[in-house]
Each structure stands twice: as C-alpha cells, then as structure tokens.
Amino acid sequence: MDFGLVLQTDPPASAVVGLMRRAERNGFRYGWTFDSAVLWQEPFVIYSRILEHTTKLIVGPMVTNPGTRTWEVTASTFATLNEMYGNRTVCGIGRGDSAMRVAGRAPNTLARLGEAIDVIRELAEGREALVDGSPIRLPWVRDGKLPVWMAAYGPKALAMAGAKADGFILQLADPYLTETMVNAVRTAASDAGRDPDSVTICVAAPAYVGDDLAHARDQCRWFGGMVGNHVADLVSRYGEHSDLVPDALTTYIKQREGYDYSHHGRAGNPSTDFVPDDIVDRFCLLGPAEAHIEKLKTLQALGVDQFAVYNMHDAKETTIDTYGSEIIPALN
C-alpha cells in the first residue's frame, strides 16, 4: 500500500515544504494539498519547491476542479512541473467545493468535469484536445505523463470515475462505504471496457495516533463536516433515503444547519458540532498505531492502493513520524 500526506497550503509555505520532506523521509510516496485559491496559498507554486527539495515524492491537488483555472492553464502547469522534475505529478480533480463556493460559484457539473478530465490529460501528455471548440496542443511537451484521479461519492460520479479516471479518490475511511463505492467504480470501469484493476484506489481521511480518543475525535471532527457538504449535495439530488445513496452516508447530516468555509478543514470548526463520535470513528483512523494498522489492512483487503493522511490537527509531526516508524512498515 502506498501512503500520501495531505496538507493545506497555509503560510508559511516553507512549513508545507518541510512537512512534505519529512513525509518522504518516512516512506510517504505522495504529497497532496487542498486547492482553494481564496482560502489558502497557491499550491502549484509550492509544488515546485516541494519537488525541488524531494527526490521521488509525487505531488498534486486533492482536489482541483474545472472552474478555477482554464483547462489549458491547468494542463500547462502540470506539464511544466513534469518537465522540470520528471513526471512527478498527479491531478486529483472533482466538481469543486470550497474553491467554487467561497467565490460565489456553484460546483461544476459532472458533464463539465468529465470533459475536463479528458482535456487536461490529453494536453498535459502532449496530445491535441478541443477547448471550447478550438483544437489546442502544447507543442513543447515531450514524454509527458499525467494520471488524473477523480474524487466521487454519488452514483453518477462513481460511474464517471470508473469510466474515465486513472484513479478514484474516496474521502472517508469507512470500510462498508469503501467496499460499496470501490465496487461501483470497478463495475463502471468494466462496463466501459476497461480493466477494473487499472483504476488506482485512494482512500483519504484524517489519522491521529494516540490513546486519548476524545481528543483525537475533537481534532478530526471537522472531517465529518467537510464530507457532509458533499453528502448534502447528494441528498438534495437523490433524496434522503434513496436506493442510490446508502443511509450510512446520509443519516448523520440531519442536524446540519450550515457551513462556514472560513474554518474549512480545520480542527475546532464550529460548523461541525453536528458530527457524532461514531461518524468520526468510522470516517477517520484514530487510536494507537495497532488500531491504524488493523483498519488499514481491512482497507487494503478491499482493494485500496493508497491511504492519504489528512494531517490537519495538533500532532502533524508525530503522525508523520509514527506512520514512518510503525504503520507504513506494517503495511508493506
């Protein structure tokens, strides 16, 4: 199993670079960041520094979207980093939550997202693609490679991930939901004539190592609120008790009253008081190292290829180091 580290690009950028270097030393293979231009610093600028100060780490957004930048700009940015540092990027992409909403825009449609996946990959790898009806090619790209991984929860998005994406990003670590959604992605891949095993499966969730479960839950409760934003979209689209969306994903948001993006992805987020302890336990990895290893082995058996650690809490360095010394070796 591969491991990734997920950070927000809070200033100073040097601290983000430092944590990514620490992660690589501890056996992490991927370095991910949020991508929301209003809330945090521009990640692609910081990726160049991370790549310069690491040797093998693969970097990318978790996740970008088709609306913040034009597609040729996104593709050119990835291709430039790849030319400079040897194809060490990955494009995580979704409809857009915080990046779009804090700027007063709605998330992108699935149709637009699907088109963007194809166009960004084609351009970044040096092939011609249609952008707004015009054929475009980046003539300077040589031997470019850009895997595009799609974040998804709902049935139509899962089907698109299986049909189009090189990887599937699931932002929660509940084994039941993981199994359900991974099976949906693999079925869609097979239906599209693809090898289901060719789609990389990445589960991303907060991890907090320690014996004080109450404190760990409070540090990671924000994640249930973040996931709740996407679940609320699903409920509005499919209904509260739809056969297309499992109750295990939707029931807990009944007490959700709103969401303040100024605290997005942060411990102590007051918009996440509605998230109960059992959801935090199910969606995250908490407790001593042995508990993390046990849950990760369960996820690995379900076909998860990478676990990406959301590291937004008060034990960033300890989490990275403990994963490096105890948890990553146990999974490999």
CSV table of C-alpha atoms in Angstrom, one decimal:
chain,number,residue,atom,x,y,z
A,1,MET,CA,0.0,0.0,0.0
A,2,ASP,CA,1.2,3.5,-0.9
A,3,PHE,CA,0.8,6.4,1.5
A,4,GLY,CA,0.2,10.0,0.9
A,5,LEU,CA,0.2,13.2,3.1
A,6,VAL,CA,-2.5,15.8,2.6
A,7,LEU,CA,-1.9,19.4,3.8
A,8,GLN,CA,-3.5,22.8,3.5
A,9,THR,CA,-1.2,25.4,2.0
A,10,ASP,CA,-1.3,27.7,4.9
A,11,PRO,CA,1.6,30.2,5.2
A,12,PRO,CA,4.4,30.0,5.6
A,13,ALA,CA,4.9,27.8,2.5
A,14,SER,CA,8.3,26.7,3.9
A,15,ALA,CA,6.4,24.8,6.6
A,16,VAL,CA,4.4,22.9,4.0
A,17,VAL,CA,7.6,22.1,2.1
A,18,GLY,CA,9.2,20.9,5.4
A,19,LEU,CA,6.4,18.6,6.3
A,20,MET,CA,6.5,17.1,2.8
A,21,ARG,CA,10.2,16.5,3.1
A,22,ARG,CA,9.6,14.8,6.4
A,23,ALA,CA,6.9,12.7,4.9
A,24,GLU,CA,9.2,11.5,2.1
A,25,ARG,CA,11.9,10.6,4.7
A,26,ASN,CA,9.3,8.5,6.5
A,27,GLY,CA,8.2,6.5,3.5
A,28,PHE,CA,5.3,8.5,2.1
A,29,ARG,CA,5.2,8.4,-1.7
A,30,TYR,CA,2.6,11.1,-2.4
A,31,GLY,CA,2.3,14.7,-1.3
A,32,TRP,CA,-1.2,16.2,-1.7
A,33,THR,CA,-2.6,19.6,-0.9
A,34,PHE,CA,-6.0,21.3,-0.8
A,35,ASP,CA,-6.6,23.7,-3.8
A,36,SER,CA,-8.8,26.7,-2.9
A,37,ALA,CA,-7.3,30.0,-4.1
A,38,VAL,CA,-9.2,32.2,-1.7
A,39,LEU,CA,-8.7,30.2,1.5
A,40,TRP,CA,-5.0,29.1,1.0
A,41,GLN,CA,-1.9,29.9,-0.9
A,42,GLU,CA,-1.5,28.8,-4.5
A,43,PRO,CA,-0.5,25.2,-4.4
A,44,PHE,CA,1.2,24.9,-7.8
A,45,VAL,CA,3.8,27.5,-6.8
A,46,ILE,CA,4.5,25.4,-3.6
A,47,TYR,CA,4.7,22.2,-5.6
A,48,SER,CA,7.7,23.5,-7.4
A,49,ARG,CA,9.5,23.9,-4.1
A,50,ILE,CA,8.4,20.5,-2.8
A,51,LEU,CA,9.7,18.8,-5.9
A,52,GLU,CA,13.0,20.7,-5.8
A,53,HIS,CA,13.5,19.6,-2.2
A,54,THR,CA,12.5,15.9,-2.5
A,55,THR,CA,13.7,13.2,-4.8
A,56,LYS,CA,10.8,10.8,-5.5
A,57,LEU,CA,7.7,12.3,-4.0
A,58,ILE,CA,4.7,12.7,-6.3
A,59,VAL,CA,2.7,15.8,-5.8
A,60,GLY,CA,-0.8,17.1,-6.7
A,61,PRO,CA,-4.0,18.6,-5.5
A,62,MET,CA,-6.7,16.9,-3.5
A,63,VAL,CA,-8.5,18.2,-5.3
A,64,THR,CA,-8.6,20.8,-8.1
A,65,ASN,CA,-11.6,21.5,-10.2
A,66,PRO,CA,-12.5,22.5,-13.8
A,67,GLY,CA,-13.7,26.0,-12.9
A,68,THR,CA,-10.9,27.8,-11.0
A,69,ARG,CA,-8.4,27.8,-13.9
A,70,THR,CA,-8.9,27.3,-17.6
A,71,TRP,CA,-8.1,23.8,-18.6
A,72,GLU,CA,-5.1,24.6,-20.8
A,73,VAL,CA,-3.6,26.6,-17.9
A,74,THR,CA,-4.0,23.6,-15.6
A,75,ALA,CA,-2.5,21.2,-18.1
A,76,SER,CA,0.4,23.5,-18.9
A,77,THR,CA,1.2,24.0,-15.2
A,78,PHE,CA,1.3,20.2,-14.6
A,79,ALA,CA,3.3,19.7,-17.8
A,80,THR,CA,5.8,22.4,-16.8
A,81,LEU,CA,6.4,20.8,-13.4
A,82,ASN,CA,6.8,17.4,-15.0
A,83,GLU,CA,9.3,18.7,-17.5
A,84,MET,CA,11.3,20.3,-14.6
A,85,TYR,CA,11.1,17.3,-12.2
A,86,GLY,CA,10.5,14.2,-14.2
A,87,ASN,CA,6.8,13.3,-14.3
A,88,ARG,CA,6.2,13.5,-10.6
A,89,THR,CA,2.7,15.0,-10.5
A,90,VAL,CA,-0.8,13.6,-10.3
A,91,CYS,CA,-4.0,15.5,-10.9
A,92,GLY,CA,-6.7,14.9,-8.3
A,93,ILE,CA,-9.9,16.6,-9.5
A,94,GLY,CA,-13.5,16.9,-8.5
A,95,ARG,CA,-16.6,19.2,-9.1
A,96,GLY,CA,-15.2,21.8,-6.6
A,97,ASP,CA,-16.5,22.6,-3.1
A,98,SER,CA,-14.7,25.3,-1.2
A,99,ALA,CA,-12.8,26.6,-4.2
A,100,MET,CA,-16.1,27.4,-6.0
A,101,ARG,CA,-18.4,28.2,-3.2
A,102,VAL,CA,-16.2,30.8,-1.4
A,103,ALA,CA,-16.0,32.7,-4.7
A,104,GLY,CA,-19.8,32.7,-5.0
A,105,ARG,CA,-20.0,30.0,-7.7
A,106,ALA,CA,-21.7,26.6,-7.8
A,107,PRO,CA,-19.7,23.4,-8.1
A,108,ASN,CA,-19.1,22.3,-11.7
A,109,THR,CA,-21.5,19.8,-13.4
A,110,LEU,CA,-20.4,16.2,-13.8
A,111,ALA,CA,-20.6,16.7,-17.6
A,112,ARG,CA,-18.1,19.6,-17.4
A,113,LEU,CA,-15.9,17.6,-15.0
A,114,GLY,CA,-15.8,14.6,-17.4
A,115,GLU,CA,-14.8,16.7,-20.3
A,116,ALA,CA,-12.1,18.4,-18.3
A,117,ILE,CA,-10.6,15.1,-17.2
A,118,ASP,CA,-10.1,14.1,-20.8
A,119,VAL,CA,-8.8,17.5,-22.0
A,120,ILE,CA,-6.3,18.1,-19.1
A,121,ARG,CA,-4.8,14.7,-19.5
A,122,GLU,CA,-4.5,15.0,-23.3
A,123,LEU,CA,-2.9,18.4,-23.2
A,124,ALA,CA,-0.5,17.6,-20.4
A,125,GLU,CA,0.7,14.5,-22.2
A,126,GLY,CA,1.3,16.4,-25.4
A,127,ARG,CA,-1.8,15.5,-27.4
A,128,GLU,CA,-4.3,17.7,-29.1
A,129,ALA,CA,-7.7,18.4,-27.4
A,130,LEU,CA,-10.7,20.6,-28.0
A,131,VAL,CA,-11.0,23.5,-25.6
A,132,ASP,CA,-14.3,25.5,-26.0
A,133,GLY,CA,-14.5,24.1,-29.6
A,134,SER,CA,-10.9,25.1,-30.6
A,135,PRO,CA,-8.2,22.4,-31.1
A,136,ILE,CA,-5.2,23.1,-28.9
A,137,ARG,CA,-1.9,21.3,-28.3
A,138,LEU,CA,1.0,22.2,-26.1
A,139,PRO,CA,3.8,21.8,-28.7
A,140,TRP,CA,6.7,21.8,-26.2
A,141,VAL,CA,5.5,18.8,-24.2
A,142,ARG,CA,7.8,15.7,-24.6
A,143,ASP,CA,7.1,12.4,-22.9
A,144,GLY,CA,4.6,14.0,-20.6
A,145,LYS,CA,2.6,11.8,-18.2
A,146,LEU,CA,-0.3,12.9,-16.0
A,147,PRO,CA,-2.5,10.5,-14.2
A,148,VAL,CA,-5.9,12.1,-13.4
A,149,TRP,CA,-7.7,10.8,-10.3
A,150,MET,CA,-11.3,11.7,-9.7
A,151,ALA,CA,-13.0,12.3,-6.3
A,152,ALA,CA,-16.5,11.0,-6.1
A,153,TYR,CA,-19.3,9.9,-3.7
A,154,GLY,CA,-22.6,9.8,-5.7
A,155,PRO,CA,-23.6,7.0,-8.1
A,156,LYS,CA,-23.2,9.1,-11.3
A,157,ALA,CA,-19.8,10.4,-10.2
A,158,LEU,CA,-18.6,6.9,-9.2
A,159,ALA,CA,-19.7,5.7,-12.7
A,160,MET,CA,-17.7,8.5,-14.3
A,161,ALA,CA,-14.6,7.8,-12.2
A,162,GLY,CA,-14.7,4.2,-13.3
A,163,ALA,CA,-15.2,5.1,-17.0
A,164,LYS,CA,-12.7,7.9,-17.3
A,165,ALA,CA,-10.3,8.4,-14.4
A,166,ASP,CA,-6.9,6.8,-13.8
A,167,GLY,CA,-7.6,6.8,-10.1
A,168,PHE,CA,-10.5,7.1,-7.7
A,169,ILE,CA,-10.3,9.3,-4.6
A,170,LEU,CA,-12.7,8.4,-1.7
A,171,GLN,CA,-12.6,10.9,1.1
A,172,LEU,CA,-13.6,8.7,4.0
A,173,ALA,CA,-12.2,5.5,5.5
A,174,ASP,CA,-15.3,3.6,6.5
A,175,PRO,CA,-14.8,0.0,5.3
A,176,TYR,CA,-18.5,-0.6,4.4
A,177,LEU,CA,-18.8,2.6,2.3
A,178,THR,CA,-15.3,1.9,0.8
A,179,GLU,CA,-16.4,-1.5,-0.3
A,180,THR,CA,-19.6,-0.3,-1.8
A,181,MET,CA,-18.0,2.6,-3.7
A,182,VAL,CA,-15.0,0.7,-4.9
A,183,ASN,CA,-17.2,-2.0,-6.3
A,184,ALA,CA,-19.3,0.7,-8.1
A,185,VAL,CA,-16.1,2.2,-9.6
A,186,ARG,CA,-14.8,-1.2,-10.7
A,187,THR,CA,-18.2,-2.2,-12.2
A,188,ALA,CA,-18.3,1.1,-14.2
A,189,ALA,CA,-14.7,0.5,-15.4
A,190,SER,CA,-15.6,-3.0,-16.6
A,191,ASP,CA,-18.8,-1.7,-18.3
A,192,ALA,CA,-16.7,0.9,-20.1
A,193,GLY,CA,-14.4,-1.9,-21.4
A,194,ARG,CA,-11.5,-1.0,-19.1
A,195,ASP,CA,-9.5,-3.3,-16.8
A,196,PRO,CA,-11.1,-2.6,-13.3
A,197,ASP,CA,-7.7,-3.1,-11.7
A,198,SER,CA,-6.2,-0.3,-13.8
A,199,VAL,CA,-8.0,2.3,-11.7
A,200,THR,CA,-5.9,3.2,-8.7
A,201,ILE,CA,-8.0,3.4,-5.5
A,202,CYS,CA,-7.0,6.1,-3.0
A,203,VAL,CA,-8.8,6.5,0.4
A,204,ALA,CA,-8.1,9.8,2.1
A,205,ALA,CA,-9.0,10.6,5.7
A,206,PRO,CA,-7.6,12.1,8.9
A,207,ALA,CA,-5.3,10.0,11.0
A,208,TYR,CA,-4.5,10.7,14.6
A,209,VAL,CA,-2.2,8.4,16.6
A,210,GLY,CA,-2.6,8.3,20.4
A,211,ASP,CA,-4.6,6.8,23.3
A,212,ASP,CA,-6.7,9.9,24.1
A,213,LEU,CA,-9.7,9.1,21.8
A,214,ALA,CA,-11.8,12.1,23.0
A,215,HIS,CA,-9.0,14.5,22.0
A,216,ALA,CA,-8.4,12.7,18.7
A,217,ARG,CA,-12.1,12.9,17.8
A,218,ASP,CA,-12.2,16.6,18.6
A,219,GLN,CA,-9.1,17.2,16.4
A,220,CYS,CA,-10.7,15.3,13.5
A,221,ARG,CA,-14.4,16.1,13.8
A,222,TRP,CA,-14.0,18.8,11.1
A,223,PHE,CA,-13.7,15.9,8.5
A,224,GLY,CA,-17.3,14.8,9.0
A,225,GLY,CA,-18.4,18.3,8.3
A,226,MET,CA,-16.4,18.5,5.1
A,227,VAL,CA,-17.8,15.2,3.9
A,228,GLY,CA,-21.2,16.5,5.0
A,229,ASN,CA,-21.0,19.2,2.4
A,230,HIS,CA,-20.9,16.6,-0.4
A,231,VAL,CA,-23.5,14.4,1.3
A,232,ALA,CA,-25.8,17.4,1.5
A,233,ASP,CA,-25.5,17.8,-2.3
A,234,LEU,CA,-26.3,14.1,-2.8
A,235,VAL,CA,-29.4,14.4,-0.5
A,236,SER,CA,-30.6,17.4,-2.5
A,237,ARG,CA,-30.2,15.5,-5.7
A,238,TYR,CA,-31.4,12.0,-4.8
A,239,GLY,CA,-33.5,12.4,-1.6
A,240,GLU,CA,-32.8,11.5,2.0
A,241,HIS,CA,-33.5,7.7,1.6
A,242,SER,CA,-32.5,7.0,-2.0
A,243,ASP,CA,-31.6,3.5,-3.1
A,244,LEU,CA,-28.7,5.2,-5.0
A,245,VAL,CA,-27.0,6.6,-1.9
A,246,PRO,CA,-26.6,4.4,1.3
A,247,ASP,CA,-28.2,5.6,4.5
A,248,ALA,CA,-24.9,5.0,6.2
A,249,LEU,CA,-23.6,8.1,4.4
A,250,THR,CA,-26.6,10.4,4.7
A,251,THR,CA,-28.3,9.9,8.0
A,252,TYR,CA,-25.8,11.8,10.2
A,253,ILE,CA,-26.3,15.2,8.4
A,254,LYS,CA,-29.9,15.6,9.6
A,255,GLN,CA,-28.7,18.1,12.3
A,256,ARG,CA,-26.5,20.0,9.9
A,257,GLU,CA,-27.5,23.7,9.9
A,258,GLY,CA,-24.9,25.3,7.6
A,259,TYR,CA,-21.3,25.6,7.0
A,260,ASP,CA,-18.7,28.3,7.4
A,261,TYR,CA,-15.9,27.9,4.9
A,262,SER,CA,-13.5,30.1,6.8
A,263,HIS,CA,-12.9,27.1,9.1
A,264,HIS,CA,-12.9,24.6,6.3
A,265,GLY,CA,-10.7,21.5,7.1
A,266,ARG,CA,-9.6,22.8,10.5
A,267,ALA,CA,-9.7,21.4,13.9
A,268,GLY,CA,-12.2,23.2,16.1
A,269,ASN,CA,-14.5,24.0,13.2
A,270,PRO,CA,-17.7,25.3,14.9
A,271,SER,CA,-19.8,24.2,11.8
A,272,THR,CA,-19.1,20.5,12.6
A,273,ASP,CA,-20.7,20.2,16.1
A,274,PHE,CA,-23.5,18.1,14.5
A,275,VAL,CA,-21.0,15.3,13.6
A,276,PRO,CA,-21.3,12.4,16.2
A,277,ASP,CA,-18.4,10.4,17.6
A,278,ASP,CA,-19.4,7.3,15.7
A,279,ILE,CA,-19.0,9.1,12.4
A,280,VAL,CA,-15.6,10.4,13.3
A,281,ASP,CA,-14.6,6.9,14.3
A,282,ARG,CA,-15.9,5.4,11.1
A,283,PHE,CA,-14.6,8.0,8.7
A,284,CYS,CA,-11.1,8.5,10.3
A,285,LEU,CA,-8.2,6.5,11.7
A,286,LEU,CA,-7.8,7.1,15.4
A,287,GLY,CA,-6.2,5.4,18.4
A,288,PRO,CA,-2.9,3.6,18.9
A,289,ALA,CA,-0.7,2.5,16.0
A,290,GLU,CA,-2.1,-1.0,16.2
A,291,ALA,CA,-5.7,0.3,15.5
A,292,HIS,CA,-4.5,2.2,12.4
A,293,ILE,CA,-2.7,-1.0,11.1
A,294,GLU,CA,-5.8,-3.1,11.7
A,295,LYS,CA,-8.1,-0.7,9.8
A,296,LEU,CA,-5.6,-0.2,7.0
A,297,LYS,CA,-5.3,-3.9,6.5
A,298,THR,CA,-9.1,-4.1,6.2
A,299,LEU,CA,-9.0,-1.3,3.6
A,300,GLN,CA,-6.1,-3.0,1.7
A,301,ALA,CA,-8.1,-6.2,1.5
A,302,LEU,CA,-10.9,-4.2,-0.1
A,303,GLY,CA,-8.5,-3.1,-2.9
A,304,VAL,CA,-7.3,0.2,-1.6
A,305,ASP,CA,-3.9,1.1,-3.2
A,306,GLN,CA,-3.1,4.2,-1.3
A,307,PHE,CA,-4.1,5.7,2.1
A,308,ALA,CA,-3.7,9.5,2.1
A,309,VAL,CA,-3.4,11.0,5.6
A,310,TYR,CA,-5.2,14.3,6.1
A,311,ASN,CA,-2.8,15.9,8.6
A,312,MET,CA,-4.8,19.0,9.8
A,313,HIS,CA,-4.5,18.7,13.6
A,314,ASP,CA,-2.2,19.4,16.5
A,315,ALA,CA,0.1,16.4,16.0
A,316,LYS,CA,1.4,16.8,12.4
A,317,GLU,CA,5.0,15.8,13.0
A,318,THR,CA,4.1,12.9,15.4
A,319,THR,CA,1.7,11.5,13.0
A,320,ILE,CA,4.2,11.5,10.1
A,321,ASP,CA,6.9,10.0,12.2
A,322,THR,CA,4.7,7.3,13.8
A,323,TYR,CA,3.4,6.3,10.4
A,324,GLY,CA,7.0,6.1,9.1
A,325,SER,CA,8.4,4.1,12.0
A,326,GLU,CA,5.4,1.7,12.8
A,327,ILE,CA,2.5,1.9,10.4
A,328,ILE,CA,3.9,2.1,6.9
A,329,PRO,CA,6.3,-0.8,7.5
A,330,ALA,CA,3.5,-3.0,8.8
A,331,LEU,CA,1.5,-2.5,5.6
A,332,ASN,CA,4.5,-3.1,3.3
